[in-house]
Short mmCIF file of C-alpha atoms in Angstrom, two decimals:
data_model
loop_
_atom_site.label_atom_id
_atom_site.label_comp_id
_atom_site.label_asym_id
_atom_site.label_seq_id
_atom_site.Cartn_x
_atom_site.Cartn_y
_atom_site.Cartn_z
CA GLU W 1 139.42 131.37 29.07
CA LEU W 2 141.75 131.28 26.12
CA LYS W 3 141.79 127.95 24.27
CA VAL W 4 144.00 127.00 21.36
CA GLU W 5 143.30 124.13 19.04
CA GLN W 6 145.66 122.72 16.43
CA ASN W 7 144.95 120.27 13.69
CA PRO W 8 145.94 117.84 12.57
CA LEU W 9 147.67 116.33 15.61
CA PHE W 10 149.75 114.08 13.43
CA LEU W 11 150.76 114.51 9.83
CA SER W 12 152.70 112.13 7.67
CA MET W 13 153.67 113.52 4.32
CA GLN W 14 155.97 112.68 1.50
CA GLU W 15 158.90 114.76 0.52
CA GLY W 16 158.01 117.32 -2.07
CA LYS W 17 154.35 117.66 -1.00
CA ASN W 18 152.61 120.72 0.38
CA TYR W 19 150.46 120.86 3.49
CA THR W 20 148.95 123.22 6.02
CA ILE W 21 148.69 123.12 9.81
CA TYR W 22 145.82 125.05 11.37
CA CYS W 23 145.68 126.89 14.66
CA ASN W 24 142.37 128.22 16.01
CA TYR W 25 142.04 130.26 19.19
CA SER W 26 139.03 131.25 21.19
CA THR W 27 139.50 134.88 22.34
CA THR W 28 141.14 138.06 21.12
CA SER W 29 144.93 138.09 21.30
CA ASP W 30 147.62 140.53 20.32
CA ARG W 31 150.22 138.06 19.11
CA LEU W 32 150.62 134.49 17.90
CA TYR W 33 153.77 132.39 17.86
CA TRP W 34 154.87 129.31 15.99
CA TYR W 35 157.50 127.02 17.50
CA ARG W 36 159.33 123.96 16.39
CA GLN W 37 160.41 121.18 18.78
CA ASP W 38 162.68 118.29 17.87
CA PRO W 39 162.42 115.11 20.02
CA GLY W 40 164.00 115.60 23.42
CA LYS W 41 164.90 119.21 22.63
CA SER W 42 163.73 122.65 23.59
CA LEU W 43 161.46 124.90 21.56
CA GLU W 44 162.79 126.96 18.70
CA SER W 45 160.95 130.12 17.76
CA LEU W 46 159.84 130.23 14.13
CA PHE W 47 157.47 133.17 13.73
CA VAL W 48 155.79 135.94 15.69
CA LEU W 49 152.60 137.26 14.08
CA LEU W 50 151.13 140.52 15.33
CA SER W 51 148.43 141.86 13.12
CA ASN W 52 145.57 140.78 10.95
CA GLY W 53 146.81 139.65 7.57
CA ALA W 54 150.39 139.22 8.75
CA VAL W 55 152.38 136.79 6.67
CA LYS W 56 155.90 135.61 7.40
CA GLN W 57 158.03 133.20 5.48
CA GLU W 58 161.29 131.43 6.10
CA GLY W 59 162.49 128.76 3.77
CA ARG W 60 159.74 126.24 3.13
CA LEU W 61 157.56 127.50 5.98
CA MET W 62 155.05 130.31 5.73
CA ALA W 63 152.81 131.49 8.57
CA SER W 64 149.76 133.71 8.32
CA LEU W 65 147.30 135.25 10.73
CA ASP W 66 143.61 136.11 10.38
CA THR W 67 142.59 137.79 13.64
CA LYS W 68 138.96 138.13 12.64
CA ALA W 69 138.66 134.39 12.13
CA ARG W 70 141.04 133.75 15.06
CA LEU W 71 143.00 131.47 12.80
CA SER W 72 146.64 131.04 11.94
CA THR W 73 148.09 128.67 9.40
CA LEU W 74 151.57 127.21 8.94
CA HIS W 75 152.03 126.19 5.34
CA ILE W 76 154.75 123.77 4.32
CA THR W 77 155.98 123.91 0.75
CA ALA W 78 157.77 121.01 -0.88
CA ALA W 79 158.48 119.25 2.40
CA VAL W 80 161.90 117.81 3.12
CA HIS W 81 162.89 115.27 5.77
CA ASP W 82 164.63 117.93 7.89
CA LEU W 83 161.25 119.52 8.61
CA SER W 84 160.19 116.47 10.63
CA ALA W 85 159.42 117.78 14.13
CA THR W 86 156.52 118.84 16.32
CA TYR W 87 155.11 122.28 15.58
CA PHE W 88 153.27 124.29 18.21
CA CYS W 89 151.27 127.46 17.92
CA ALA W 90 150.93 129.61 21.01
CA VAL W 91 148.73 132.60 21.64
CA SER W 92 149.50 135.36 24.08
CA HIS W 93 146.99 136.67 26.60
CA THR W 94 146.16 140.25 25.78
CA GLY W 95 148.35 142.63 27.74
CA THR W 96 150.64 139.89 29.08
CA ALA W 97 153.11 138.95 26.40
CA SER W 98 154.86 136.26 28.38
CA LYS W 99 151.65 134.43 29.31
CA LEU W 100 151.06 132.02 26.47
CA THR W 101 148.52 129.29 25.84
CA PHE W 102 149.87 126.55 23.61
CA GLY W 103 148.14 124.26 21.18
CA THR W 104 148.64 120.54 21.61
CA GLY W 105 151.13 120.42 18.77
CA THR W 106 151.26 118.83 15.34
CA ARG W 107 153.75 116.05 14.91
CA LEU W 108 155.03 116.23 11.36
CA GLN W 109 156.75 113.23 9.80
CA VAL W 110 158.21 113.71 6.32
CA THR W 111 158.97 110.46 4.59
CA LEU W 112 161.39 109.92 1.75
CA ASN E 1 176.11 134.05 25.32
CA ALA E 2 174.39 131.40 27.44
CA GLY E 3 170.78 132.56 26.96
CA VAL E 4 168.39 130.69 29.29
CA THR E 5 170.10 128.10 31.48
CA GLN E 6 168.19 125.43 33.38
CA THR E 7 169.54 123.02 35.96
CA PRO E 8 169.37 120.14 36.53
CA LYS E 9 168.64 118.47 33.20
CA PHE E 10 167.31 115.32 34.86
CA GLN E 11 165.97 114.63 38.34
CA VAL E 12 164.30 111.74 40.07
CA LEU E 13 162.39 112.41 43.30
CA LYS E 14 160.44 110.35 45.76
CA THR E 15 156.89 111.36 46.59
CA GLY E 16 156.94 114.05 49.29
CA GLN E 17 160.43 115.31 48.60
CA SER E 18 161.04 118.93 47.80
CA MET E 19 163.41 120.45 45.31
CA THR E 20 164.14 123.60 43.35
CA LEU E 21 164.54 123.83 39.58
CA GLN E 22 166.93 126.58 38.69
CA CYS E 23 166.56 129.01 35.79
CA ALA E 24 168.90 131.85 34.92
CA GLN E 25 169.07 134.16 31.94
CA ASP E 26 171.84 136.54 30.95
CA MET E 27 169.91 138.69 28.46
CA ASN E 28 168.53 141.15 31.03
CA HIS E 29 165.00 140.05 30.18
CA GLU E 30 162.16 141.35 32.29
CA TYR E 31 159.69 138.56 31.57
CA MET E 32 160.36 135.01 32.81
CA SER E 33 158.03 132.05 33.02
CA TRP E 34 157.83 128.36 33.78
CA TYR E 35 155.95 125.80 31.69
CA ARG E 36 155.42 122.09 32.01
CA GLN E 37 155.07 119.74 29.07
CA ASP E 38 153.29 116.43 29.35
CA PRO E 39 153.14 113.73 26.63
CA GLY E 40 150.67 114.55 23.88
CA MET E 41 150.03 118.01 25.26
CA GLY E 42 151.24 121.45 24.61
CA LEU E 43 153.06 123.47 27.21
CA ARG E 44 151.09 124.76 30.17
CA LEU E 45 152.04 127.83 32.11
CA ILE E 46 152.81 127.30 35.79
CA HIS E 47 153.97 130.75 37.02
CA TYR E 48 155.35 133.85 35.43
CA SER E 49 157.09 137.08 36.38
CA VAL E 50 157.11 140.49 34.70
CA GLY E 51 160.07 141.77 36.71
CA ALA E 52 162.08 141.38 39.89
CA GLY E 53 159.77 141.09 42.88
CA ILE E 54 156.65 140.46 40.76
CA THR E 55 155.17 137.01 40.16
CA ASP E 56 151.79 135.66 39.20
CA GLN E 57 150.07 132.36 38.70
CA GLY E 58 149.56 130.66 35.38
CA GLU E 59 147.25 127.87 34.34
CA VAL E 60 148.60 125.09 36.63
CA PRO E 61 150.21 126.71 39.71
CA ASN E 62 149.19 124.23 42.42
CA GLY E 63 152.11 122.50 44.13
CA TYR E 64 154.65 125.02 42.88
CA ASN E 65 156.17 128.19 44.29
CA VAL E 66 158.30 130.84 42.63
CA SER E 67 160.15 133.97 43.60
CA ARG E 68 162.04 136.59 41.62
CA SER E 69 164.61 138.34 43.74
CA THR E 70 166.83 139.28 40.81
CA THR E 71 166.29 139.94 37.12
CA GLU E 72 168.48 137.00 36.18
CA ASP E 73 167.02 134.18 38.28
CA PHE E 74 163.59 132.61 38.48
CA PRO E 75 163.64 129.34 40.51
CA LEU E 76 160.69 126.96 40.65
CA ARG E 77 160.12 125.11 43.92
CA LEU E 78 158.24 121.88 44.33
CA LEU E 79 157.14 121.83 47.95
CA SER E 80 156.08 118.17 48.23
CA ALA E 81 156.55 116.27 45.00
CA ALA E 82 153.73 114.14 43.67
CA PRO E 83 153.70 111.61 40.77
CA SER E 84 151.38 114.00 38.90
CA GLN E 85 154.30 116.42 38.71
CA THR E 86 156.29 114.05 36.54
CA SER E 87 156.88 116.16 33.47
CA VAL E 88 159.37 118.13 31.42
CA TYR E 89 159.78 121.67 32.73
CA PHE E 90 160.80 124.60 30.58
CA CYS E 91 161.84 128.05 31.67
CA ALA E 92 161.45 130.92 29.21
CA SER E 93 162.33 134.59 29.10
CA ARG E 94 161.53 137.61 26.97
CA SER E 95 162.52 141.20 26.79
CA GLY E 96 160.02 143.68 28.13
CA SER E 97 161.00 146.25 25.55
CA ALA E 98 158.60 147.94 23.19
CA GLN E 99 159.88 145.81 20.36
CA VAL E 100 156.80 143.72 19.87
CA ASN E 101 158.56 141.19 17.68
CA GLU E 102 160.55 139.96 20.64
CA LYS E 103 160.59 136.21 20.82
CA LEU E 104 160.22 134.03 23.89
CA PHE E 105 163.48 132.18 24.51
CA PHE E 106 163.33 128.75 26.08
CA GLY E 107 165.80 126.84 28.20
CA SER E 108 166.79 123.27 27.39
CA GLY E 109 164.34 121.74 29.88
CA THR E 110 164.41 119.66 33.05
CA GLN E 111 163.01 116.14 32.91
CA LEU E 112 161.54 115.35 36.32
CA SER E 113 160.30 111.95 37.48
CA VAL E 114 158.46 111.56 40.77
CA LEU E 115 158.23 107.99 42.04
#
């Protein structure tokens, strides 16, 4: 059974600081997703990571994947208030791309 | 371009009532799926479909039925609503193409309360 663990569950950080969210998963997978969710809203796709060593960056967010360690990280650089949201990682079941197991989410609060 | 459309946005049911949550996509996506989101938890997969006429169970299928008669539509049926089914429901779709970077697109969600 595929299990996905995220930590921390809640993160309060000041603007301008850097931090990393971690996503561990229990079995082999062929892709990993990162999503953002604002309160009361749907999920917005941030990154799709496919291979070992994959790194993707957009703005102040950078995601990486280590398939050997079964670990993905979402690094936040110089946080700004607009990044306040809940971030989810999700791992696909091998061979079934639409069957995802989600982590419990990391609620990020960026304070001024 | 509407993307993934879910209706209704809000619904209140009494225990034992039945209803159907609608999901439609206009992107000609092969893959469609239903998730539920409970407070403090990630999304959990209820049912999914890899094409018209093909459905399969996810992690939490009990109490829900689905069918996929067309590529565009993937309705979720609650047969006899229970308070444990109070949740936010999301429909999602994805292309079945060989482009492995294809994202999963989510609808705006249906907030369901069962009293």
